[in-house]
């Protein structure tokens, strides 16, 4: 089974990215043919700062490796190091219906948030379809917000197959229901572009500042509260042991849950959860040559696979004369 997913290096990765996507990706290392890549070409739709993109790419690589991704047990690379993806994106775009693209809410959401309405931002899902189809992925683990993009990739693959003959595997989305959407400090979806994140590798005072800033309601401590509609509880749930979670749930329901104390407990839980990875990340970042070596080796591996699909596609559409 080929499992593939990518992540944008457009800002510090946060616990929503970790629980919504990265953790599942890493867990597939042992049981599948895993493809993980850093989508710098996609990030270019929102980041126009050379330094920020280049450093963000290396940081995202260090994040994955520190969190346990083993490059020898998967194919791990940076999207732009495999230029074949751009050729496939163009070919796919020639059969992507405009209506399909116009229905994508991610474009409208991003423009509403102030990202420039560029053509790249609009055609983002076609490049994403190319990412997936180029490697003939069977399953794509992503957060719920990417579901529509997956449907676009499937539609494009089906259209290609009916137009030019069976060529692409139709990819299945794999969306974890338990951690489908991790809320941010303000209760909206945690997202780099909403400025409401808890970055994975934050520690000390800056981490404390974030955790204490998780928005809660003004219900007095002794009153009963609904844990399932509480933003703090949703984040707590990701880190606490099942036993502790049950205790805190009962405090919510029966009265006695003090938000301030729960936040301090959460702070320690987050700190401990990522302690080992934090150390490893620092080691990787101290050796950027090593990081580049790992990524280039991964790109060579990915290019070999990409070349096989692209060769078939070129033949199918008549680009081989
Ligand atoms: P962001 O919204 O912070 O820019 P991305 O769009 O780069 O994050 O998402 C990277 C991956 O992480 C995607 O698979 C996405 O679905 C997942 N993801 C992002 N935010 C969350 C969240 N709050 N909860 C669950 N998954 C998320
Ligand atoms: N669009 C995805 C996101 O913002 C990132 C992405 C690009 C991706 N190409 C992909 C995810 C291919 C899975 C498969 O999160």
mmCIF file of C-alpha atoms and ligand atoms in Angstrom:
data_model
loop_
_atom_site.group_PDB
_atom_site.id
_atom_site.type_symbol
_atom_site.label_atom_id
_atom_site.label_comp_id
_atom_site.label_asym_id
_atom_site.label_seq_id
_atom_site.Cartn_x
_atom_site.Cartn_y
_atom_site.Cartn_z
ATOM 1 C CA UNK A 1 0.000 0.000 0.000
ATOM 2 C CA UNK A 2 1.429 3.375 -1.021
ATOM 3 C CA UNK A 3 0.733 6.111 1.486
ATOM 4 C CA UNK A 4 1.642 9.694 0.643
ATOM 5 C CA UNK A 5 1.291 13.097 2.250
ATOM 6 C CA UNK A 6 2.884 16.511 2.189
ATOM 7 C CA UNK A 7 3.120 19.483 4.478
ATOM 8 C CA UNK A 8 3.742 23.154 3.736
ATOM 9 C CA UNK A 9 6.830 24.840 5.155
ATOM 10 C CA UNK A 10 4.924 28.091 5.472
ATOM 11 C CA UNK A 11 5.452 28.657 9.207
ATOM 12 C CA UNK A 12 6.294 26.797 12.398
ATOM 13 C CA UNK A 13 4.556 23.432 12.504
ATOM 14 C CA UNK A 14 1.992 23.193 15.281
ATOM 15 C CA UNK A 15 0.226 20.534 17.326
ATOM 16 C CA UNK A 16 -2.701 20.586 14.853
ATOM 17 C CA UNK A 17 -0.309 19.561 12.088
ATOM 18 C CA UNK A 18 1.184 16.932 14.372
ATOM 19 C CA UNK A 19 -2.017 15.244 15.541
ATOM 20 C CA UNK A 20 -3.931 15.907 12.311
ATOM 21 C CA UNK A 21 -1.302 14.706 9.886
ATOM 22 C CA UNK A 22 2.330 14.134 10.873
ATOM 23 C CA UNK A 23 1.746 11.549 13.598
ATOM 24 C CA UNK A 24 -0.309 9.340 11.284
ATOM 25 C CA UNK A 25 2.208 9.732 8.468
ATOM 26 C CA UNK A 26 5.088 8.694 10.702
ATOM 27 C CA UNK A 27 3.150 5.726 12.061
ATOM 28 C CA UNK A 28 2.841 4.291 8.541
ATOM 29 C CA UNK A 29 6.593 3.974 8.167
ATOM 30 C CA UNK A 30 6.655 0.367 9.340
ATOM 31 C CA UNK A 31 3.656 -1.088 7.499
ATOM 32 C CA UNK A 32 3.575 0.669 4.117
ATOM 33 C CA UNK A 33 5.464 2.153 1.219
ATOM 34 C CA UNK A 34 5.483 5.676 2.640
ATOM 35 C CA UNK A 35 6.058 8.958 0.773
ATOM 36 C CA UNK A 36 6.440 12.158 2.778
ATOM 37 C CA UNK A 37 7.439 15.493 1.293
ATOM 38 C CA UNK A 38 7.697 19.171 2.100
ATOM 39 C CA UNK A 39 5.595 21.156 -0.321
ATOM 40 C CA UNK A 40 7.661 24.277 -0.902
ATOM 41 C CA UNK A 41 6.023 25.000 -4.295
ATOM 42 C CA UNK A 42 2.653 25.150 -2.562
ATOM 43 C CA UNK A 43 4.079 27.371 0.177
ATOM 44 C CA UNK A 44 5.147 29.841 -2.532
ATOM 45 C CA UNK A 45 1.462 30.708 -2.936
ATOM 46 C CA UNK A 46 1.582 32.458 0.433
ATOM 47 C CA UNK A 47 5.252 33.022 1.331
ATOM 48 C CA UNK A 48 7.171 35.572 -0.733
ATOM 49 C CA UNK A 49 10.181 35.859 1.522
ATOM 50 C CA UNK A 50 13.208 33.902 0.283
ATOM 51 C CA UNK A 51 14.768 33.496 3.719
ATOM 52 C CA UNK A 52 11.537 32.431 5.363
ATOM 53 C CA UNK A 53 10.794 29.767 2.746
ATOM 54 C CA UNK A 54 14.326 28.324 2.667
ATOM 55 C CA UNK A 55 14.646 28.177 6.445
ATOM 56 C CA UNK A 56 11.071 26.931 6.814
ATOM 57 C CA UNK A 57 11.872 24.041 4.465
ATOM 58 C CA UNK A 58 14.931 22.934 6.430
ATOM 59 C CA UNK A 59 13.035 23.361 9.694
ATOM 60 C CA UNK A 60 10.124 21.265 8.508
ATOM 61 C CA UNK A 61 12.596 18.545 7.494
ATOM 62 C CA UNK A 62 14.220 18.697 10.937
ATOM 63 C CA UNK A 63 10.748 18.530 12.529
ATOM 64 C CA UNK A 64 9.824 15.328 10.730
ATOM 65 C CA UNK A 65 13.135 13.633 11.447
ATOM 66 C CA UNK A 66 13.088 14.718 15.086
ATOM 67 C CA UNK A 67 9.550 13.403 15.501
ATOM 68 C CA UNK A 68 10.684 9.983 14.352
ATOM 69 C CA UNK A 69 10.518 9.796 10.567
ATOM 70 C CA UNK A 70 13.296 7.476 9.368
ATOM 71 C CA UNK A 71 14.387 8.414 5.818
ATOM 72 C CA UNK A 72 15.634 4.862 5.230
ATOM 73 C CA UNK A 73 12.149 3.473 5.836
ATOM 74 C CA UNK A 74 10.318 5.860 3.497
ATOM 75 C CA UNK A 75 10.816 8.312 0.633
ATOM 76 C CA UNK A 76 11.295 11.781 2.126
ATOM 77 C CA UNK A 77 12.038 14.818 -0.052
ATOM 78 C CA UNK A 78 11.328 18.443 -0.922
ATOM 79 C CA UNK A 79 8.662 18.905 -3.606
ATOM 80 C CA UNK A 80 10.644 21.314 -5.834
ATOM 81 C CA UNK A 81 13.552 18.858 -6.049
ATOM 82 C CA UNK A 82 11.324 16.732 -8.306
ATOM 83 C CA UNK A 83 10.444 19.142 -11.146
ATOM 84 C CA UNK A 84 8.461 16.398 -12.941
ATOM 85 C CA UNK A 85 5.540 17.372 -10.711
ATOM 86 C CA UNK A 86 5.183 20.707 -12.512
ATOM 87 C CA UNK A 87 4.935 19.056 -15.909
ATOM 88 C CA UNK A 88 2.275 16.683 -14.657
ATOM 89 C CA UNK A 89 0.397 19.588 -13.027
ATOM 90 C CA UNK A 90 0.253 21.372 -16.385
ATOM 91 C CA UNK A 91 -0.990 18.283 -18.215
ATOM 92 C CA UNK A 92 -3.663 17.707 -15.553
ATOM 93 C CA UNK A 93 -4.705 21.353 -15.632
ATOM 94 C CA UNK A 94 -5.633 21.001 -19.290
ATOM 95 C CA UNK A 95 -8.421 18.644 -18.324
ATOM 96 C CA UNK A 96 -9.463 20.128 -15.017
ATOM 97 C CA UNK A 97 -12.930 21.684 -15.341
ATOM 98 C CA UNK A 98 -13.058 25.329 -14.225
ATOM 99 C CA UNK A 99 -16.238 24.584 -12.281
ATOM 100 C CA UNK A 100 -14.392 22.030 -10.157
ATOM 101 C CA UNK A 101 -11.796 24.634 -9.202
ATOM 102 C CA UNK A 102 -14.351 27.347 -8.595
ATOM 103 C CA UNK A 103 -16.063 25.186 -5.995
ATOM 104 C CA UNK A 104 -12.925 24.889 -3.842
ATOM 105 C CA UNK A 105 -13.518 26.749 -0.591
ATOM 106 C CA UNK A 106 -9.876 26.780 0.489
ATOM 107 C CA UNK A 107 -9.067 29.385 -2.201
ATOM 108 C CA UNK A 108 -11.914 31.642 -1.107
ATOM 109 C CA UNK A 109 -11.017 31.200 2.577
ATOM 110 C CA UNK A 110 -7.397 32.099 1.970
ATOM 111 C CA UNK A 111 -8.268 35.187 -0.068
ATOM 112 C CA UNK A 112 -10.701 36.245 2.669
ATOM 113 C CA UNK A 113 -7.796 35.964 5.116
ATOM 114 C CA UNK A 114 -5.713 38.377 3.057
ATOM 115 C CA UNK A 115 -3.550 36.056 0.930
ATOM 116 C CA UNK A 116 -3.105 37.534 -2.577
ATOM 117 C CA UNK A 117 -5.520 36.045 -5.090
ATOM 118 C CA UNK A 118 -2.844 34.707 -7.477
ATOM 119 C CA UNK A 119 -3.326 32.154 -10.213
ATOM 120 C CA UNK A 120 -1.045 29.791 -8.273
ATOM 121 C CA UNK A 121 -3.323 29.997 -5.252
ATOM 122 C CA UNK A 122 -6.329 29.234 -7.440
ATOM 123 C CA UNK A 123 -4.722 26.273 -9.189
ATOM 124 C CA UNK A 124 -3.161 24.946 -5.957
ATOM 125 C CA UNK A 125 -5.381 21.807 -5.976
ATOM 126 C CA UNK A 126 -4.118 20.792 -9.432
ATOM 127 C CA UNK A 127 -0.519 20.810 -8.227
ATOM 128 C CA UNK A 128 -1.675 18.827 -5.207
ATOM 129 C CA UNK A 129 -3.372 16.297 -7.506
ATOM 130 C CA UNK A 130 -0.097 16.021 -9.440
ATOM 131 C CA UNK A 131 1.764 15.398 -6.159
ATOM 132 C CA UNK A 132 -0.492 12.474 -5.401
ATOM 133 C CA UNK A 133 -0.947 10.962 -8.850
ATOM 134 C CA UNK A 134 2.733 11.167 -9.824
ATOM 135 C CA UNK A 135 3.528 8.527 -7.193
ATOM 136 C CA UNK A 136 0.357 6.485 -7.745
ATOM 137 C CA UNK A 137 -0.560 6.813 -4.068
ATOM 138 C CA UNK A 138 -3.324 4.563 -2.696
ATOM 139 C CA UNK A 139 -4.007 6.530 0.498
ATOM 140 C CA UNK A 140 -3.450 10.106 1.549
ATOM 141 C CA UNK A 141 -3.614 10.906 5.279
ATOM 142 C CA UNK A 142 -4.611 14.544 5.807
ATOM 143 C CA UNK A 143 -6.657 16.706 8.130
ATOM 144 C CA UNK A 144 -10.360 17.238 7.436
ATOM 145 C CA UNK A 145 -9.683 20.614 5.804
ATOM 146 C CA UNK A 146 -7.954 18.865 2.900
ATOM 147 C CA UNK A 147 -10.855 16.547 2.118
ATOM 148 C CA UNK A 148 -12.101 18.655 -0.773
ATOM 149 C CA UNK A 149 -8.631 18.790 -2.318
ATOM 150 C CA UNK A 150 -8.535 15.013 -2.211
ATOM 151 C CA UNK A 151 -11.875 14.867 -4.004
ATOM 152 C CA UNK A 152 -10.478 17.155 -6.696
ATOM 153 C CA UNK A 153 -7.479 14.841 -7.112
ATOM 154 C CA UNK A 154 -9.801 11.857 -7.472
ATOM 155 C CA UNK A 155 -11.999 13.673 -10.015
ATOM 156 C CA UNK A 156 -8.996 14.690 -12.092
ATOM 157 C CA UNK A 157 -7.574 11.153 -12.006
ATOM 158 C CA UNK A 158 -10.916 9.696 -13.111
ATOM 159 C CA UNK A 159 -11.255 12.247 -15.907
ATOM 160 C CA UNK A 160 -7.743 11.421 -17.111
ATOM 161 C CA UNK A 161 -8.403 7.681 -16.992
ATOM 162 C CA UNK A 162 -11.633 7.961 -18.980
ATOM 163 C CA UNK A 163 -10.089 10.326 -21.516
ATOM 164 C CA UNK A 164 -6.747 8.600 -22.083
ATOM 165 C CA UNK A 165 -7.176 5.073 -20.672
ATOM 166 C CA UNK A 166 -6.415 3.592 -17.235
ATOM 167 C CA UNK A 167 -3.324 5.396 -15.989
ATOM 168 C CA UNK A 168 -3.746 6.609 -12.437
ATOM 169 C CA UNK A 169 -4.601 4.907 -9.168
ATOM 170 C CA UNK A 170 -7.613 6.668 -7.637
ATOM 171 C CA UNK A 171 -6.367 7.840 -4.220
ATOM 172 C CA UNK A 172 -8.376 7.376 -1.025
ATOM 173 C CA UNK A 173 -8.352 10.044 1.691
ATOM 174 C CA UNK A 174 -7.475 8.825 5.193
ATOM 175 C CA UNK A 175 -8.918 11.228 7.718
ATOM 176 C CA UNK A 176 -8.555 10.501 11.387
ATOM 177 C CA UNK A 177 -11.922 11.112 13.002
ATOM 178 C CA UNK A 178 -10.655 11.380 16.571
ATOM 179 C CA UNK A 179 -8.260 14.216 15.858
ATOM 180 C CA UNK A 180 -9.905 15.475 12.698
ATOM 181 C CA UNK A 181 -9.682 19.137 13.653
ATOM 182 C CA UNK A 182 -7.480 20.358 16.473
ATOM 183 C CA UNK A 183 -8.788 23.690 17.770
ATOM 184 C CA UNK A 184 -6.499 26.672 18.179
ATOM 185 C CA UNK A 185 -6.143 29.070 21.117
ATOM 186 C CA UNK A 186 -9.314 30.868 20.047
ATOM 187 C CA UNK A 187 -11.380 27.752 19.349
ATOM 188 C CA UNK A 188 -11.239 28.076 15.543
ATOM 189 C CA UNK A 189 -9.232 25.437 13.624
ATOM 190 C CA UNK A 190 -5.591 25.696 14.693
ATOM 191 C CA UNK A 191 -3.783 27.107 11.671
ATOM 192 C CA UNK A 192 -0.555 28.938 10.866
ATOM 193 C CA UNK A 193 -2.572 31.475 8.981
ATOM 194 C CA UNK A 194 -4.913 32.255 11.914
ATOM 195 C CA UNK A 195 -2.096 33.025 14.361
ATOM 196 C CA UNK A 196 -3.746 30.772 16.961
ATOM 197 C CA UNK A 197 -1.247 27.922 17.131
ATOM 198 C CA UNK A 198 0.802 26.101 19.710
ATOM 199 C CA UNK A 199 4.021 25.282 17.821
ATOM 200 C CA UNK A 200 5.288 21.732 18.460
ATOM 201 C CA UNK A 201 8.750 22.753 19.534
ATOM 202 C CA UNK A 202 7.976 25.749 21.696
ATOM 203 C CA UNK A 203 9.202 25.541 25.295
ATOM 204 C CA UNK A 204 9.607 27.530 28.499
ATOM 205 C CA UNK A 205 8.007 30.944 28.801
ATOM 206 C CA UNK A 206 6.803 31.266 25.192
ATOM 207 C CA UNK A 207 4.994 27.910 25.517
ATOM 208 C CA UNK A 208 3.475 28.976 28.828
ATOM 209 C CA UNK A 209 2.250 32.200 27.259
ATOM 210 C CA UNK A 210 0.455 30.248 24.532
ATOM 211 C CA UNK A 211 -1.112 27.675 26.840
ATOM 212 C CA UNK A 212 -2.331 30.337 29.259
ATOM 213 C CA UNK A 213 -3.864 32.167 26.288
ATOM 214 C CA UNK A 214 -6.213 29.280 25.399
ATOM 215 C CA UNK A 215 -9.622 30.897 25.441
ATOM 216 C CA UNK A 216 -12.170 29.544 27.932
ATOM 217 C CA UNK A 217 -15.581 30.761 29.073
ATOM 218 C CA UNK A 218 -16.357 32.596 32.319
ATOM 219 C CA UNK A 219 -18.187 29.749 34.120
ATOM 220 C CA UNK A 220 -17.220 29.739 37.835
ATOM 221 C CA UNK A 221 -14.989 26.858 38.988
ATOM 222 C CA UNK A 222 -17.663 25.114 41.022
ATOM 223 C CA UNK A 223 -20.292 25.087 38.255
ATOM 224 C CA UNK A 224 -20.649 22.071 35.929
ATOM 225 C CA UNK A 225 -19.259 22.564 32.432
ATOM 226 C CA UNK A 226 -19.510 20.689 29.153
ATOM 227 C CA UNK A 227 -16.066 19.204 28.382
ATOM 228 C CA UNK A 228 -16.985 18.440 24.779
ATOM 229 C CA UNK A 229 -17.561 22.055 23.858
ATOM 230 C CA UNK A 230 -14.459 23.293 25.717
ATOM 231 C CA UNK A 231 -11.494 24.277 23.668
ATOM 232 C CA UNK A 232 -9.053 23.653 26.526
ATOM 233 C CA UNK A 233 -10.430 20.149 27.114
ATOM 234 C CA UNK A 234 -10.078 19.293 23.404
ATOM 235 C CA UNK A 235 -6.371 20.144 23.513
ATOM 236 C CA UNK A 236 -5.903 18.483 26.927
ATOM 237 C CA UNK A 237 -7.408 15.308 25.452
ATOM 238 C CA UNK A 238 -4.527 14.995 23.004
ATOM 239 C CA UNK A 239 -1.913 14.756 25.751
ATOM 240 C CA UNK A 240 -3.498 13.315 28.912
ATOM 241 C CA UNK A 241 -3.538 9.618 29.847
ATOM 242 C CA UNK A 242 -6.982 7.963 29.548
ATOM 243 C CA UNK A 243 -7.251 7.760 33.361
ATOM 244 C CA UNK A 244 -6.432 11.416 33.909
ATOM 245 C CA UNK A 245 -8.750 12.407 31.107
ATOM 246 C CA UNK A 246 -11.606 10.568 32.773
ATOM 247 C CA UNK A 247 -10.889 12.347 36.089
ATOM 248 C CA UNK A 248 -10.834 15.765 34.455
ATOM 249 C CA UNK A 249 -13.974 14.980 32.468
ATOM 250 C CA UNK A 250 -15.735 14.173 35.737
ATOM 251 C CA UNK A 251 -14.544 17.468 37.226
ATOM 252 C CA UNK A 252 -16.067 19.294 34.272
ATOM 253 C CA UNK A 253 -19.358 17.464 34.584
ATOM 254 C CA UNK A 254 -19.658 17.602 38.353
ATOM 255 C CA UNK A 255 -18.188 21.065 38.937
ATOM 256 C CA UNK A 256 -14.695 21.842 40.230
ATOM 257 C CA UNK A 257 -12.711 22.121 36.992
ATOM 258 C CA UNK A 258 -10.395 25.132 37.367
ATOM 259 C CA UNK A 259 -9.198 26.263 33.955
ATOM 260 C CA UNK A 260 -5.988 27.817 35.346
ATOM 261 C CA UNK A 261 -4.855 24.544 36.927
ATOM 262 C CA UNK A 262 -5.771 22.493 33.899
ATOM 263 C CA UNK A 263 -3.711 24.854 31.751
ATOM 264 C CA UNK A 264 -0.665 24.439 34.002
ATOM 265 C CA UNK A 265 -1.043 20.660 33.854
ATOM 266 C CA UNK A 266 -1.380 20.853 30.080
ATOM 267 C CA UNK A 267 1.783 22.943 29.904
ATOM 268 C CA UNK A 268 3.782 20.175 31.602
ATOM 269 C CA UNK A 269 2.175 17.504 29.469
ATOM 270 C CA UNK A 270 3.090 19.288 26.216
ATOM 271 C CA UNK A 271 6.589 20.013 27.445
ATOM 272 C CA UNK A 272 7.218 16.357 28.331
ATOM 273 C CA UNK A 273 5.497 14.949 25.259
ATOM 274 C CA UNK A 274 7.910 16.667 22.871
ATOM 275 C CA UNK A 275 11.026 16.770 25.112
ATOM 276 C CA UNK A 276 12.960 14.083 23.264
ATOM 277 C CA UNK A 277 12.012 15.421 19.819
ATOM 278 C CA UNK A 278 13.034 18.942 20.863
ATOM 279 C CA UNK A 279 16.575 17.739 21.594
ATOM 280 C CA UNK A 280 16.780 15.870 18.307
ATOM 281 C CA UNK A 281 15.534 18.851 16.327
ATOM 282 C CA UNK A 282 18.313 21.024 17.724
ATOM 283 C CA UNK A 283 20.860 18.401 16.655
ATOM 284 C CA UNK A 284 19.509 18.279 13.101
ATOM 285 C CA UNK A 285 19.384 22.049 12.767
ATOM 286 C CA UNK A 286 22.982 22.273 13.893
ATOM 287 C CA UNK A 287 23.938 20.204 10.830
ATOM 288 C CA UNK A 288 22.156 21.640 7.753
ATOM 289 C CA UNK A 289 24.582 19.847 5.388
ATOM 290 C CA UNK A 290 23.359 16.551 6.791
ATOM 291 C CA UNK A 291 19.734 17.630 6.366
ATOM 292 C CA UNK A 292 20.364 18.577 2.722
ATOM 293 C CA UNK A 293 22.111 15.251 2.117
ATOM 294 C CA UNK A 294 19.105 13.330 3.456
ATOM 295 C CA UNK A 295 16.661 15.416 1.383
ATOM 296 C CA UNK A 296 18.658 15.134 -1.854
ATOM 297 C CA UNK A 297 18.958 11.387 -1.443
ATOM 298 C CA UNK A 298 15.194 11.253 -0.916
ATOM 299 C CA UNK A 299 14.582 13.361 -4.022
ATOM 300 C CA UNK A 300 16.693 10.976 -6.137
ATOM 301 C CA UNK A 301 14.539 8.099 -4.931
ATOM 302 C CA UNK A 302 11.324 10.042 -5.609
ATOM 303 C CA UNK A 303 12.473 11.128 -9.087
ATOM 304 C CA UNK A 304 12.989 7.541 -10.183
ATOM 305 C CA UNK A 305 9.358 6.756 -9.340
ATOM 306 C CA UNK A 306 8.104 10.028 -10.813
ATOM 307 C CA UNK A 307 9.875 9.369 -14.106
ATOM 308 C CA UNK A 308 8.002 6.085 -14.614
ATOM 309 C CA UNK A 309 4.561 7.727 -14.224
ATOM 310 C CA UNK A 310 5.444 10.774 -16.263
ATOM 311 C CA UNK A 311 6.760 8.636 -19.091
ATOM 312 C CA UNK A 312 3.449 6.763 -19.208
ATOM 313 C CA UNK A 313 1.442 9.998 -19.043
ATOM 314 C CA UNK A 314 3.442 11.577 -21.863
ATOM 315 C CA UNK A 315 2.780 8.562 -24.012
ATOM 316 C CA UNK A 316 -0.942 8.470 -23.122
ATOM 317 C CA UNK A 317 -1.568 12.093 -24.047
ATOM 318 C CA UNK A 318 0.562 12.131 -27.219
ATOM 319 C CA UNK A 319 3.599 14.020 -26.046
ATOM 320 C CA UNK A 320 5.780 11.175 -27.297
ATOM 321 C CA UNK A 321 6.103 11.557 -31.038
HETATM 322 P P1 LIG B 1 -2.056 25.286 8.407
HETATM 323 O O1 LIG B 1 -3.553 25.391 8.377
HETATM 324 O O2 LIG B 1 -1.523 25.522 9.756
HETATM 325 O O3 LIG B 1 -1.373 26.138 7.361
HETATM 326 P P2 LIG B 1 -1.487 23.142 6.643
HETATM 327 O O4 LIG B 1 -2.582 23.597 5.749
HETATM 328 O O5 LIG B 1 -0.076 23.314 6.175
HETATM 329 O O6 LIG B 1 -1.676 23.803 8.064
HETATM 330 O O7 LIG B 1 -1.738 21.625 7.006
HETATM 331 C C1 LIG B 1 -0.786 20.581 7.055
HETATM 332 C C2 LIG B 1 -1.480 19.306 7.456
HETATM 333 O O8 LIG B 1 -1.925 19.402 8.802
HETATM 334 C C3 LIG B 1 -2.737 18.999 6.629
HETATM 335 O O9 LIG B 1 -2.859 17.613 6.455
HETATM 336 C C4 LIG B 1 -3.847 19.522 7.475
HETATM 337 O O10 LIG B 1 -5.055 18.891 7.221
HETATM 338 C C5 LIG B 1 -3.327 19.226 8.870
HETATM 339 N N1 LIG B 1 -3.847 20.227 9.804
HETATM 340 C C6 LIG B 1 -3.597 21.548 9.798
HETATM 341 N N2 LIG B 1 -4.226 22.161 10.808
HETATM 342 C C7 LIG B 1 -4.901 21.189 11.463
HETATM 343 C C8 LIG B 1 -5.749 21.179 12.613
HETATM 344 N N3 LIG B 1 -6.017 22.271 13.296
HETATM 345 N N4 LIG B 1 -6.286 20.007 12.995
HETATM 346 C C9 LIG B 1 -6.016 18.874 12.322
HETATM 347 N N5 LIG B 1 -5.222 18.810 11.250
HETATM 348 C C10 LIG B 1 -4.663 19.937 10.809
HETATM 349 N N1 LIG B 2 -2.430 21.106 0.596
HETATM 350 C C1 LIG B 2 -1.845 20.397 1.698
HETATM 351 C C2 LIG B 2 -1.976 21.271 2.958
HETATM 352 O O1 LIG B 2 -2.056 22.467 2.895
HETATM 353 C C3 LIG B 2 -0.400 20.096 1.456
HETATM 354 C C4 LIG B 2 -0.205 19.178 0.302
HETATM 355 C C5 LIG B 2 0.307 19.496 -0.902
HETATM 356 C C6 LIG B 2 -0.491 17.787 0.276
HETATM 357 N N2 LIG B 2 0.385 18.391 -1.698
HETATM 358 C C7 LIG B 2 -0.111 17.332 -1.011
HETATM 359 C C8 LIG B 2 -1.040 16.914 1.189
HETATM 360 C C9 LIG B 2 -0.282 15.985 -1.403
HETATM 361 C C10 LIG B 2 -1.206 15.574 0.812
HETATM 362 C C11 LIG B 2 -0.830 15.137 -0.481
HETATM 363 O O2 LIG B 2 -1.955 20.726 4.018
#
